[in-house]
PDB file of C-alpha atoms and ligand atoms in Angstrom:
ATOM      1  CA  UNK A   1      42.401 105.132 206.766  1.00  0.00           C
ATOM      2  CA  UNK A   2      38.831 106.218 206.066  1.00  0.00           C
ATOM      3  CA  UNK A   3      37.298 108.741 208.445  1.00  0.00           C
ATOM      4  CA  UNK A   4      34.198 110.873 208.790  1.00  0.00           C
ATOM      5  CA  UNK A   5      34.346 114.231 210.572  1.00  0.00           C
ATOM      6  CA  UNK A   6      31.040 115.100 212.152  1.00  0.00           C
ATOM      7  CA  UNK A   7      30.195 118.437 213.734  1.00  0.00           C
ATOM      8  CA  UNK A   8      28.142 121.614 213.376  1.00  0.00           C
ATOM      9  CA  UNK A   9      29.272 124.580 211.260  1.00  0.00           C
ATOM     10  CA  UNK A  10      32.211 126.282 212.932  1.00  0.00           C
ATOM     11  CA  UNK A  11      33.134 123.198 214.991  1.00  0.00           C
ATOM     12  CA  UNK A  12      36.621 123.103 213.484  1.00  0.00           C
ATOM     13  CA  UNK A  13      36.184 120.203 211.070  1.00  0.00           C
ATOM     14  CA  UNK A  14      38.225 121.911 208.347  1.00  0.00           C
ATOM     15  CA  UNK A  15      41.142 122.686 210.693  1.00  0.00           C
ATOM     16  CA  UNK A  16      41.285 119.163 212.102  1.00  0.00           C
ATOM     17  CA  UNK A  17      40.867 117.648 208.625  1.00  0.00           C
ATOM     18  CA  UNK A  18      43.957 119.534 207.399  1.00  0.00           C
ATOM     19  CA  UNK A  19      45.968 118.197 210.326  1.00  0.00           C
ATOM     20  CA  UNK A  20      44.794 114.653 209.647  1.00  0.00           C
ATOM     21  CA  UNK A  21      45.804 115.070 205.995  1.00  0.00           C
ATOM     22  CA  UNK A  22      49.306 116.108 207.065  1.00  0.00           C
ATOM     23  CA  UNK A  23      49.593 113.307 209.600  1.00  0.00           C
ATOM     24  CA  UNK A  24      48.179 110.380 207.657  1.00  0.00           C
ATOM     25  CA  UNK A  25      48.802 111.377 204.041  1.00  0.00           C
ATOM     26  CA  UNK A  26      45.156 110.919 203.085  1.00  0.00           C
ATOM     27  CA  UNK A  27      42.869 113.326 201.208  1.00  0.00           C
ATOM     28  CA  UNK A  28      40.243 115.650 202.649  1.00  0.00           C
ATOM     29  CA  UNK A  29      36.931 115.420 200.817  1.00  0.00           C
ATOM     30  CA  UNK A  30      34.771 118.399 201.760  1.00  0.00           C
ATOM     31  CA  UNK A  31      31.341 118.384 200.120  1.00  0.00           C
ATOM     32  CA  UNK A  32      30.986 122.082 201.036  1.00  0.00           C
ATOM     33  CA  UNK A  33      34.171 122.931 199.083  1.00  0.00           C
ATOM     34  CA  UNK A  34      33.144 120.732 196.149  1.00  0.00           C
ATOM     35  CA  UNK A  35      29.707 122.336 195.988  1.00  0.00           C
ATOM     36  CA  UNK A  36      31.183 125.852 196.227  1.00  0.00           C
ATOM     37  CA  UNK A  37      33.525 124.957 193.348  1.00  0.00           C
ATOM     38  CA  UNK A  38      30.535 123.694 191.347  1.00  0.00           C
ATOM     39  CA  UNK A  39      28.630 126.911 192.077  1.00  0.00           C
ATOM     40  CA  UNK A  40      31.641 129.017 191.036  1.00  0.00           C
ATOM     41  CA  UNK A  41      32.052 126.993 187.814  1.00  0.00           C
ATOM     42  CA  UNK A  42      28.342 127.207 187.067  1.00  0.00           C
ATOM     43  CA  UNK A  43      27.976 123.434 186.482  1.00  0.00           C
ATOM     44  CA  UNK A  44      24.491 121.831 186.523  1.00  0.00           C
ATOM     45  CA  UNK A  45      25.170 120.648 190.106  1.00  0.00           C
ATOM     46  CA  UNK A  46      26.280 124.173 191.028  1.00  0.00           C
ATOM     47  CA  UNK A  47      23.104 125.656 189.600  1.00  0.00           C
ATOM     48  CA  UNK A  48      20.998 123.225 191.667  1.00  0.00           C
ATOM     49  CA  UNK A  49      22.945 123.890 194.842  1.00  0.00           C
ATOM     50  CA  UNK A  50      23.505 127.660 194.673  1.00  0.00           C
ATOM     51  CA  UNK A  51      20.317 129.017 196.255  1.00  0.00           C
ATOM     52  CA  UNK A  52      19.903 126.178 198.755  1.00  0.00           C
ATOM     53  CA  UNK A  53      23.444 126.758 200.010  1.00  0.00           C
ATOM     54  CA  UNK A  54      23.050 130.517 200.257  1.00  0.00           C
ATOM     55  CA  UNK A  55      19.950 129.987 202.412  1.00  0.00           C
ATOM     56  CA  UNK A  56      21.760 127.480 204.663  1.00  0.00           C
ATOM     57  CA  UNK A  57      19.631 124.532 203.561  1.00  0.00           C
ATOM     58  CA  UNK A  58      20.885 121.103 202.583  1.00  0.00           C
ATOM     59  CA  UNK A  59      21.440 120.122 198.957  1.00  0.00           C
ATOM     60  CA  UNK A  60      19.446 116.977 197.978  1.00  0.00           C
ATOM     61  CA  UNK A  61      20.994 113.685 199.078  1.00  0.00           C
ATOM     62  CA  UNK A  62      21.266 112.235 195.556  1.00  0.00           C
ATOM     63  CA  UNK A  63      23.335 115.237 194.403  1.00  0.00           C
ATOM     64  CA  UNK A  64      25.964 114.966 197.144  1.00  0.00           C
ATOM     65  CA  UNK A  65      26.012 111.165 197.088  1.00  0.00           C
ATOM     66  CA  UNK A  66      26.777 111.263 193.334  1.00  0.00           C
ATOM     67  CA  UNK A  67      29.621 113.774 193.947  1.00  0.00           C
ATOM     68  CA  UNK A  68      31.149 111.617 196.681  1.00  0.00           C
ATOM     69  CA  UNK A  69      30.762 108.382 194.681  1.00  0.00           C
ATOM     70  CA  UNK A  70      32.805 109.958 191.865  1.00  0.00           C
ATOM     71  CA  UNK A  71      35.362 111.497 194.171  1.00  0.00           C
ATOM     72  CA  UNK A  72      36.275 108.397 196.194  1.00  0.00           C
ATOM     73  CA  UNK A  73      36.991 106.584 192.935  1.00  0.00           C
ATOM     74  CA  UNK A  74      39.816 109.015 192.098  1.00  0.00           C
ATOM     75  CA  UNK A  75      43.366 107.611 192.463  1.00  0.00           C
ATOM     76  CA  UNK A  76      44.318 110.060 195.241  1.00  0.00           C
ATOM     77  CA  UNK A  77      41.566 108.662 197.477  1.00  0.00           C
ATOM     78  CA  UNK A  78      42.778 105.055 197.218  1.00  0.00           C
ATOM     79  CA  UNK A  79      45.017 105.370 200.279  1.00  0.00           C
ATOM     80  CA  UNK A  80      42.190 106.753 202.379  1.00  0.00           C
ATOM     81  CA  UNK A  81      40.149 109.895 202.957  1.00  0.00           C
ATOM     82  CA  UNK A  82      38.543 112.178 205.492  1.00  0.00           C
ATOM     83  CA  UNK A  83      34.952 113.031 204.733  1.00  0.00           C
ATOM     84  CA  UNK A  84      34.263 116.580 205.944  1.00  0.00           C
ATOM     85  CA  UNK A  85      30.612 117.620 205.741  1.00  0.00           C
ATOM     86  CA  UNK A  86      29.439 114.252 204.447  1.00  0.00           C
ATOM     87  CA  UNK A  87      27.313 112.362 205.346  1.00  0.00           C
ATOM     88  CA  UNK A  88      24.876 114.937 206.694  1.00  0.00           C
ATOM     89  CA  UNK A  89      21.717 112.815 206.837  1.00  0.00           C
ATOM     90  CA  UNK A  90      21.053 109.206 207.813  1.00  0.00           C
ATOM     91  CA  UNK A  91      20.087 108.508 204.167  1.00  0.00           C
ATOM     92  CA  UNK A  92      23.527 109.801 203.066  1.00  0.00           C
ATOM     93  CA  UNK A  93      25.205 107.585 205.685  1.00  0.00           C
ATOM     94  CA  UNK A  94      23.355 104.549 204.353  1.00  0.00           C
ATOM     95  CA  UNK A  95      24.265 105.451 200.774  1.00  0.00           C
ATOM     96  CA  UNK A  96      27.908 105.746 201.854  1.00  0.00           C
ATOM     97  CA  UNK A  97      27.796 102.332 203.527  1.00  0.00           C
ATOM     98  CA  UNK A  98      26.445 100.741 200.349  1.00  0.00           C
ATOM     99  CA  UNK A  99      28.999 102.549 198.249  1.00  0.00           C
ATOM    100  CA  UNK A 100      31.877 101.347 200.418  1.00  0.00           C
ATOM    101  CA  UNK A 101      30.484  97.817 200.746  1.00  0.00           C
ATOM    102  CA  UNK A 102      30.448  97.495 196.943  1.00  0.00           C
ATOM    103  CA  UNK A 103      34.159  98.302 196.993  1.00  0.00           C
ATOM    104  CA  UNK A 104      34.738  95.979 200.010  1.00  0.00           C
ATOM    105  CA  UNK A 105      35.799  98.996 202.061  1.00  0.00           C
ATOM    106  CA  UNK A 106      34.835 100.148 205.550  1.00  0.00           C
ATOM    107  CA  UNK A 107      35.030 103.297 207.652  1.00  0.00           C
ATOM    108  CA  UNK A 108      37.656 103.218 210.397  1.00  0.00           C
ATOM    109  CA  UNK A 109      36.135 105.882 212.635  1.00  0.00           C
ATOM    110  CA  UNK A 110      33.692 108.764 212.853  1.00  0.00           C
ATOM    111  CA  UNK A 111      35.074 111.730 214.796  1.00  0.00           C
ATOM    112  CA  UNK A 112      32.427 114.009 216.257  1.00  0.00           C
ATOM    113  CA  UNK A 113      33.455 117.506 217.358  1.00  0.00           C
ATOM    114  CA  UNK A 114      31.057 118.614 220.082  1.00  0.00           C
ATOM    115  CA  UNK A 115      30.605 122.406 220.452  1.00  0.00           C
ATOM    116  CA  UNK A 116      27.863 124.504 222.087  1.00  0.00           C
ATOM    117  CA  UNK A 117      25.731 126.610 219.719  1.00  0.00           C
ATOM    118  CA  UNK A 118      26.565 129.975 221.370  1.00  0.00           C
ATOM    119  CA  UNK A 119      30.281 129.294 220.840  1.00  0.00           C
ATOM    120  CA  UNK A 120      29.684 128.372 217.182  1.00  0.00           C
ATOM    121  CA  UNK A 121      27.943 131.664 216.483  1.00  0.00           C
ATOM    122  CA  UNK A 122      30.755 133.749 217.963  1.00  0.00           C
ATOM    123  CA  UNK A 123      33.402 131.635 216.170  1.00  0.00           C
ATOM    124  CA  UNK A 124      31.748 132.220 212.799  1.00  0.00           C
ATOM    125  CA  UNK A 125      31.282 135.949 213.483  1.00  0.00           C
ATOM    126  CA  UNK A 126      34.999 136.145 214.293  1.00  0.00           C
ATOM    127  CA  UNK A 127      35.921 134.188 211.137  1.00  0.00           C
ATOM    128  CA  UNK A 128      33.815 136.535 208.991  1.00  0.00           C
ATOM    129  CA  UNK A 129      35.354 139.652 210.612  1.00  0.00           C
ATOM    130  CA  UNK A 130      38.879 138.302 210.012  1.00  0.00           C
ATOM    131  CA  UNK A 131      38.128 137.476 206.365  1.00  0.00           C
ATOM    132  CA  UNK A 132      36.699 140.959 205.788  1.00  0.00           C
ATOM    133  CA  UNK A 133      39.781 142.519 207.438  1.00  0.00           C
ATOM    134  CA  UNK A 134      42.019 140.548 205.040  1.00  0.00           C
ATOM    135  CA  UNK A 135      39.855 141.643 202.116  1.00  0.00           C
ATOM    136  CA  UNK A 136      38.834 138.043 201.340  1.00  0.00           C
ATOM    137  CA  UNK A 137      35.425 137.147 199.903  1.00  0.00           C
ATOM    138  CA  UNK A 138      32.958 136.016 202.573  1.00  0.00           C
ATOM    139  CA  UNK A 139      30.853 132.879 202.028  1.00  0.00           C
ATOM    140  CA  UNK A 140      27.300 133.589 200.885  1.00  0.00           C
ATOM    141  CA  UNK A 141      25.971 131.551 203.836  1.00  0.00           C
ATOM    142  CA  UNK A 142      28.112 133.225 206.512  1.00  0.00           C
ATOM    143  CA  UNK A 143      25.408 135.661 207.601  1.00  0.00           C
ATOM    144  CA  UNK A 144      23.238 135.529 210.743  1.00  0.00           C
ATOM    145  CA  UNK A 145      20.045 134.214 209.050  1.00  0.00           C
ATOM    146  CA  UNK A 146      21.767 131.435 207.048  1.00  0.00           C
ATOM    147  CA  UNK A 147      23.860 130.500 210.034  1.00  0.00           C
ATOM    148  CA  UNK A 148      20.718 130.016 212.104  1.00  0.00           C
ATOM    149  CA  UNK A 149      19.344 127.752 209.340  1.00  0.00           C
ATOM    150  CA  UNK A 150      22.628 125.804 209.081  1.00  0.00           C
ATOM    151  CA  UNK A 151      22.576 125.181 212.822  1.00  0.00           C
ATOM    152  CA  UNK A 152      18.969 124.037 212.865  1.00  0.00           C
ATOM    153  CA  UNK A 153      19.603 121.821 209.811  1.00  0.00           C
ATOM    154  CA  UNK A 154      22.522 120.317 211.728  1.00  0.00           C
ATOM    155  CA  UNK A 155      20.451 119.546 214.813  1.00  0.00           C
ATOM    156  CA  UNK A 156      17.492 118.197 212.875  1.00  0.00           C
ATOM    157  CA  UNK A 157      19.228 116.232 210.122  1.00  0.00           C
ATOM    158  CA  UNK A 158      22.881 115.638 210.989  1.00  0.00           C
ATOM    159  CA  UNK A 159      23.036 115.221 214.787  1.00  0.00           C
ATOM    160  CA  UNK A 160      21.062 111.912 214.609  1.00  0.00           C
ATOM    161  CA  UNK A 161      24.095 110.506 212.788  1.00  0.00           C
ATOM    162  CA  UNK A 162      25.991 110.448 216.087  1.00  0.00           C
ATOM    163  CA  UNK A 163      23.603 107.790 217.380  1.00  0.00           C
ATOM    164  CA  UNK A 164      23.705 105.955 214.064  1.00  0.00           C
ATOM    165  CA  UNK A 165      27.510 105.622 214.263  1.00  0.00           C
ATOM    166  CA  UNK A 166      27.555 105.055 218.037  1.00  0.00           C
ATOM    167  CA  UNK A 167      25.441 101.940 217.507  1.00  0.00           C
ATOM    168  CA  UNK A 168      27.965 100.730 214.961  1.00  0.00           C
ATOM    169  CA  UNK A 169      30.821 101.274 217.458  1.00  0.00           C
ATOM    170  CA  UNK A 170      32.480 103.813 215.164  1.00  0.00           C
ATOM    171  CA  UNK A 171      31.797 107.099 216.992  1.00  0.00           C
ATOM    172  CA  UNK A 172      34.557 108.969 218.849  1.00  0.00           C
ATOM    173  CA  UNK A 173      33.280 112.177 220.437  1.00  0.00           C
ATOM    174  CA  UNK A 174      35.798 114.955 221.044  1.00  0.00           C
ATOM    175  CA  UNK A 175      35.366 118.160 223.041  1.00  0.00           C
ATOM    176  CA  UNK A 176      35.519 120.670 220.188  1.00  0.00           C
ATOM    177  CA  UNK A 177      35.635 123.563 222.680  1.00  0.00           C
ATOM    178  CA  UNK A 178      39.126 122.588 223.813  1.00  0.00           C
ATOM    179  CA  UNK A 179      42.093 124.427 222.204  1.00  0.00           C
ATOM    180  CA  UNK A 180      42.889 123.343 218.621  1.00  0.00           C
ATOM    181  CA  UNK A 181      46.032 121.402 219.600  1.00  0.00           C
ATOM    182  CA  UNK A 182      44.181 119.596 222.388  1.00  0.00           C
ATOM    183  CA  UNK A 183      41.501 118.502 219.882  1.00  0.00           C
ATOM    184  CA  UNK A 184      44.192 117.276 217.495  1.00  0.00           C
ATOM    185  CA  UNK A 185      45.821 115.308 220.319  1.00  0.00           C
ATOM    186  CA  UNK A 186      42.487 113.810 221.418  1.00  0.00           C
ATOM    187  CA  UNK A 187      41.749 112.684 217.854  1.00  0.00           C
ATOM    188  CA  UNK A 188      45.236 111.185 217.534  1.00  0.00           C
ATOM    189  CA  UNK A 189      44.743 109.281 220.794  1.00  0.00           C
ATOM    190  CA  UNK A 190      41.444 107.864 219.560  1.00  0.00           C
ATOM    191  CA  UNK A 191      43.010 106.773 216.302  1.00  0.00           C
ATOM    192  CA  UNK A 192      46.089 105.128 217.768  1.00  0.00           C
ATOM    193  CA  UNK A 193      44.719 103.201 220.786  1.00  0.00           C
ATOM    194  CA  UNK A 194      46.181  99.710 220.302  1.00  0.00           C
ATOM    195  CA  UNK A 195      43.809  96.753 220.589  1.00  0.00           C
ATOM    196  CA  UNK A 196      45.516  95.631 223.844  1.00  0.00           C
ATOM    197  CA  UNK A 197      44.622  98.894 225.612  1.00  0.00           C
ATOM    198  CA  UNK A 198      41.020  98.628 224.508  1.00  0.00           C
ATOM    199  CA  UNK A 199      40.629  95.253 226.260  1.00  0.00           C
ATOM    200  CA  UNK A 200      38.976  95.423 229.706  1.00  0.00           C
ATOM    201  CA  UNK A 201      41.544  95.963 232.465  1.00  0.00           C
ATOM    202  CA  UNK A 202      41.715  92.943 234.786  1.00  0.00           C
ATOM    203  CA  UNK A 203      42.123  93.566 238.515  1.00  0.00           C
ATOM    204  CA  UNK A 204      45.352  92.451 240.170  1.00  0.00           C
ATOM    205  CA  UNK A 205      44.958  89.160 242.099  1.00  0.00           C
ATOM    206  CA  UNK A 206      44.045  89.537 245.775  1.00  0.00           C
ATOM    207  CA  UNK A 207      47.047  89.495 248.001  1.00  0.00           C
ATOM    208  CA  UNK A 208      48.732  92.167 245.965  1.00  0.00           C
ATOM    209  CA  UNK A 209      51.393  92.209 243.334  1.00  0.00           C
ATOM    210  CA  UNK A 210      54.184  93.691 245.368  1.00  0.00           C
ATOM    211  CA  UNK A 211      57.770  93.339 244.258  1.00  0.00           C
ATOM    212  CA  UNK A 212      59.478  94.287 241.074  1.00  0.00           C
ATOM    213  CA  UNK A 213      58.072  93.383 237.686  1.00  0.00           C
ATOM    214  CA  UNK A 214      61.152  91.236 237.221  1.00  0.00           C
ATOM    215  CA  UNK A 215      60.507  89.332 240.464  1.00  0.00           C
ATOM    216  CA  UNK A 216      56.828  88.903 239.638  1.00  0.00           C
ATOM    217  CA  UNK A 217      57.570  87.616 236.184  1.00  0.00           C
ATOM    218  CA  UNK A 218      59.971  85.038 237.510  1.00  0.00           C
ATOM    219  CA  UNK A 219      63.106  86.901 236.498  1.00  0.00           C
ATOM    220  CA  UNK A 220      61.957  87.622 232.981  1.00  0.00           C
ATOM    221  CA  UNK A 221      62.460  91.216 231.898  1.00  0.00           C
ATOM    222  CA  UNK A 222      59.892  91.292 229.147  1.00  0.00           C
ATOM    223  CA  UNK A 223      56.576  89.738 228.289  1.00  0.00           C
ATOM    224  CA  UNK A 224      53.536  89.143 230.441  1.00  0.00           C
ATOM    225  CA  UNK A 225      54.046  88.145 234.075  1.00  0.00           C
ATOM    226  CA  UNK A 226      54.197  84.405 234.558  1.00  0.00           C
ATOM    227  CA  UNK A 227      50.963  82.818 235.796  1.00  0.00           C
ATOM    228  CA  UNK A 228      51.122  82.504 239.589  1.00  0.00           C
ATOM    229  CA  UNK A 229      50.372  79.131 241.198  1.00  0.00           C
ATOM    230  CA  UNK A 230      49.407  80.246 244.731  1.00  0.00           C
ATOM    231  CA  UNK A 231      47.557  78.211 247.315  1.00  0.00           C
ATOM    232  CA  UNK A 232      43.944  79.315 247.509  1.00  0.00           C
ATOM    233  CA  UNK A 233      43.328  81.849 250.298  1.00  0.00           C
ATOM    234  CA  UNK A 234      40.765  80.362 252.709  1.00  0.00           C
ATOM    235  CA  UNK A 235      39.405  81.803 255.974  1.00  0.00           C
ATOM    236  CA  UNK A 236      41.536  79.336 257.934  1.00  0.00           C
ATOM    237  CA  UNK A 237      44.801  80.277 256.241  1.00  0.00           C
ATOM    238  CA  UNK A 238      43.944  83.963 256.671  1.00  0.00           C
ATOM    239  CA  UNK A 239      43.360  83.486 260.440  1.00  0.00           C
ATOM    240  CA  UNK A 240      46.632  81.582 260.788  1.00  0.00           C
ATOM    241  CA  UNK A 241      48.568  84.263 258.916  1.00  0.00           C
ATOM    242  CA  UNK A 242      47.049  87.044 261.049  1.00  0.00           C
ATOM    243  CA  UNK A 243      47.862  85.240 264.314  1.00  0.00           C
ATOM    244  CA  UNK A 244      51.454  84.568 263.221  1.00  0.00           C
ATOM    245  CA  UNK A 245      51.863  88.257 262.374  1.00  0.00           C
ATOM    246  CA  UNK A 246      50.669  89.389 265.823  1.00  0.00           C
ATOM    247  CA  UNK A 247      52.739  86.908 267.867  1.00  0.00           C
ATOM    248  CA  UNK A 248      56.273  88.180 268.644  1.00  0.00           C
ATOM    249  CA  UNK A 249      59.044  85.631 268.133  1.00  0.00           C
ATOM    250  CA  UNK A 250      59.699  83.505 271.240  1.00  0.00           C
ATOM    251  CA  UNK A 251      56.279  84.038 272.840  1.00  0.00           C
ATOM    252  CA  UNK A 252      54.604  80.663 273.324  1.00  0.00           C
ATOM    253  CA  UNK A 253      51.026  81.649 273.975  1.00  0.00           C
ATOM    254  CA  UNK A 254      48.977  84.133 272.117  1.00  0.00           C
ATOM    255  CA  UNK A 255      48.909  87.404 274.069  1.00  0.00           C
ATOM    256  CA  UNK A 256      45.182  87.331 274.724  1.00  0.00           C
ATOM    257  CA  UNK A 257      45.304  83.893 276.489  1.00  0.00           C
ATOM    258  CA  UNK A 258      48.128  85.031 278.809  1.00  0.00           C
ATOM    259  CA  UNK A 259      46.238  88.191 279.583  1.00  0.00           C
ATOM    260  CA  UNK A 260      43.114  86.193 280.409  1.00  0.00           C
ATOM    261  CA  UNK A 261      45.059  83.999 282.881  1.00  0.00           C
ATOM    262  CA  UNK A 262      46.678  86.971 284.570  1.00  0.00           C
ATOM    263  CA  UNK A 263      43.399  88.754 284.965  1.00  0.00           C
ATOM    264  CA  UNK A 264      41.812  85.506 286.395  1.00  0.00           C
ATOM    265  CA  UNK A 265      44.555  85.263 289.055  1.00  0.00           C
ATOM    266  CA  UNK A 266      44.116  88.928 289.900  1.00  0.00           C
ATOM    267  CA  UNK A 267      40.401  88.305 290.376  1.00  0.00           C
ATOM    268  CA  UNK A 268      41.035  85.392 292.718  1.00  0.00           C
ATOM    269  CA  UNK A 269      43.526  87.469 294.742  1.00  0.00           C
ATOM    270  CA  UNK A 270      41.036  90.280 295.143  1.00  0.00           C
ATOM    271  CA  UNK A 271      38.362  87.786 296.269  1.00  0.00           C
ATOM    272  CA  UNK A 272      40.673  86.351 298.957  1.00  0.00           C
ATOM    273  CA  UNK A 273      41.239  89.772 300.468  1.00  0.00           C
TER     274      UNK A 273
HETATM  275  P1  LIG B   1      29.437 124.277 207.295  1.00  0.00           P
HETATM  276  O1  LIG B   1      30.428 125.317 207.653  1.00  0.00           O
HETATM  277  O2  LIG B   1      28.025 124.767 207.518  1.00  0.00           O
HETATM  278  O3  LIG B   1      29.695 122.948 207.913  1.00  0.00           O
HETATM  279  P2  LIG B   1      30.036 123.278 204.587  1.00  0.00           P
HETATM  280  O4  LIG B   1      31.111 124.024 203.885  1.00  0.00           O
HETATM  281  O5  LIG B   1      30.326 121.903 205.002  1.00  0.00           O
HETATM  282  O6  LIG B   1      29.518 124.205 205.753  1.00  0.00           O
HETATM  283  O7  LIG B   1      28.727 123.230 203.656  1.00  0.00           O
HETATM  284  C1  LIG B   1      28.144 124.402 203.157  1.00  0.00           C
HETATM  285  C2  LIG B   1      26.774 124.093 202.574  1.00  0.00           C
HETATM  286  O8  LIG B   1      26.928 123.137 201.520  1.00  0.00           O
HETATM  287  C3  LIG B   1      25.768 123.475 203.511  1.00  0.00           C
HETATM  288  O9  LIG B   1      25.079 124.432 204.307  1.00  0.00           O
HETATM  289  C4  LIG B   1      24.842 122.774 202.528  1.00  0.00           C
HETATM  290  O10 LIG B   1      23.985 123.688 201.874  1.00  0.00           O
HETATM  291  C5  LIG B   1      25.814 122.251 201.473  1.00  0.00           C
HETATM  292  N1  LIG B   1      26.298 120.900 201.805  1.00  0.00           N
HETATM  293  C6  LIG B   1      27.568 120.553 202.100  1.00  0.00           C
HETATM  294  N2  LIG B   1      27.656 119.235 202.347  1.00  0.00           N
HETATM  295  C7  LIG B   1      26.404 118.741 202.198  1.00  0.00           C
HETATM  296  C8  LIG B   1      25.830 117.458 202.336  1.00  0.00           C
HETATM  297  N3  LIG B   1      26.567 116.408 202.677  1.00  0.00           N
HETATM  298  N4  LIG B   1      24.493 117.322 202.119  1.00  0.00           N
HETATM  299  C9  LIG B   1      23.733 118.363 201.779  1.00  0.00           C
HETATM  300  N5  LIG B   1      24.199 119.604 201.646  1.00  0.00           N
HETATM  301  C10 LIG B   1      25.525 119.800 201.849  1.00  0.00           C
END
């Protein structure tokens, strides 16, 4: 399975990616983590990315595309992967498509976690406070100014990807403000909908489908109900059926005719008097 996780900083991409790793046995490829590792190791890529990242700006497309191209060729990515933080621009998405097409591979789905900006800010502030309390190092870009930049970079450069993937029929949008487990469940539902359930639901034939499934399917316990060969319902047959329903057994004339006759005789009697 090959997935893309789309969402602003603090949307919960990392958390959901870890759960997808555990569930599907595929690898998480986070460009943010790879770039931070490059910065920490002081590689040429790290040197290019360091200041841009600290300011909350995007690293050039060609740099991240080259990292991803290398990474998806590794043996552990053969079974599938979750891209977390990549692609982040339409140009990166196109580069990814070309990369996969050359390998005769395709994306299975793009999961978008939708979260309001005000919630993102408080989530990141909480994350920073918790990391400080545990004595852990805080990311260079987890400060109010860089966060503002990361959010505006997301809206300007990454959010248009939702439309890009919607047009391709790959986008699954999830409410990222729901509790973590509910998000996980929503993602799982999107990824496991069988083809049969995706087909448009056909209305039951007019006249109802009362009776047990067994009766409807002609005594068969499993499989689709047998095709029904009913007479077509016309206005005439409907009228007949309605009249038969109203008429009690044994009564010869329809009630309204008898009533008419009685009321005619009553009229004549009144006239005579
Ligand atoms: P976030 O929490 O903002 O989603 P990430 O860990 O995914 O953070 O990325 C951190 C930073 O790394 C980004 O702000 C950006 O500078 C850089 N980065 C990560 N992925 C990409 C990418 N696909 N394209 C450009 N820059 C990237």
